Amino acid sequence: MKIAFLLWLILVVVYDFRMRRVPNWLVLAGAALAFAALATGAGPLGHDWRAALFGAGAGFATLLLFYATGLMGAGDVKFAGALGLWVGLPDLASIWIVASLVAGAHSILWLALKRWPFFPRLALVLAGPSRVPESGIPSGRVRLIPYAAYLALTAAAWMVWGRQS
């Protein structure tokens, strides 16, 4: 199941970096795989149902507060819940802290490049795809930070390097 977990994380990274969204089908597929791993005892980090459910609840509830204030997209919140199923509460807290630091660095770098355009192409990459339709009127909120991608990258690194058994 470690391979399935890593493939799921890679798909989340690709979608979130390219589209600045995580589709529902991808979140549901990850949650279903996590439930299957828990049911067969083949979870990549070897935690139990209790840790998984607490991780899912804590990931979802905590990030829901950021969504409610308009600071985060719904896909990030749902992904954090599904990720909590995979990694459990204790590991989710560490992953969340590191991913938040990386997302903060992304934000600071984007702001610096926006203010001092030494590398305008890098600023465009950090800003993500344009959400302005042909009419010129922006539709919806602009999501600059691919937070789910940073959670996924941190979780992959945590599993591969930080939690080797």
Coordinates of N, CA, C and O in Angstrom, one line a residue, residues 38 47-57 81 84-89:
L38 N -6.3 0.3 6.0 CA -6.6 0.1 7.5 C -7.3 -1.2 7.7 O -7.0 -1.9 8.7
H47 N -0.4 2.6 11.7 CA -1.3 3.0 12.9 C -2.6 2.4 12.8 O -3.0 1.7 11.9
D48 N -3.4 2.5 13.9 CA -4.7 1.9 14.0 C -5.8 2.8 13.6 O -5.6 3.9 13.2
W49 N -7.0 2.2 13.7 CA -8.3 2.9 13.3 C -8.4 4.2 14.1 O -8.8 5.2 13.6
R50 N -8.2 4.1 15.4 CA -8.4 5.3 16.3 C -7.5 6.5 15.8 O -8.0 7.6 15.7
A51 N -6.2 6.2 15.6 CA -5.3 7.3 15.2 C -5.7 7.8 13.8 O -5.7 9.0 13.6
A52 N -6.2 6.9 12.9 CA -6.6 7.3 11.6 C -7.8 8.2 11.6 O -7.9 9.3 11.0
L53 N -8.8 7.8 12.4 CA -10.1 8.6 12.5 C -9.8 10.0 13.2 O -10.4 11.0 12.8
F54 N -9.0 10.0 14.2 CA -8.6 11.2 14.9 C -7.8 12.1 13.9 O -8.0 13.3 13.9
G55 N -7.0 11.5 13.1 CA -6.2 12.3 12.2 C -7.1 12.9 11.1 O -6.9 14.1 10.7
A56 N -8.0 12.1 10.6 CA -9.0 12.6 9.6 C -9.8 13.8 10.2 O -10.0 14.8 9.5
G57 N -10.3 13.6 11.3 CA -11.2 14.6 12.0 C -10.4 15.9 12.3 O -10.9 17.0 12.0
G81 N -8.2 15.9 5.5 CA -9.0 14.8 6.1 C -8.6 13.5 5.6 O -8.4 12.5 6.4
G84 N -5.1 12.5 6.8 CA -5.2 12.1 8.2 C -5.5 10.7 8.4 O -5.0 10.0 9.3
L85 N -6.4 10.1 7.5 CA -6.7 8.7 7.5 C -5.4 7.9 7.2 O -5.2 6.8 7.8
W86 N -4.6 8.3 6.3 CA -3.4 7.6 6.0 C -2.3 7.7 7.0 O -1.7 6.7 7.3
V87 N -2.1 8.9 7.6 CA -1.0 9.0 8.5 C -1.3 9.1 10.0 O -0.4 8.9 10.8
G88 N -2.5 9.3 10.4 CA -2.9 9.4 11.8 C -2.6 10.7 12.4 O -1.9 11.5 11.8
L89 N -3.1 11.0 13.6 CA -3.0 12.3 14.2 C -1.6 12.7 14.5 O -1.2 13.8 14.2

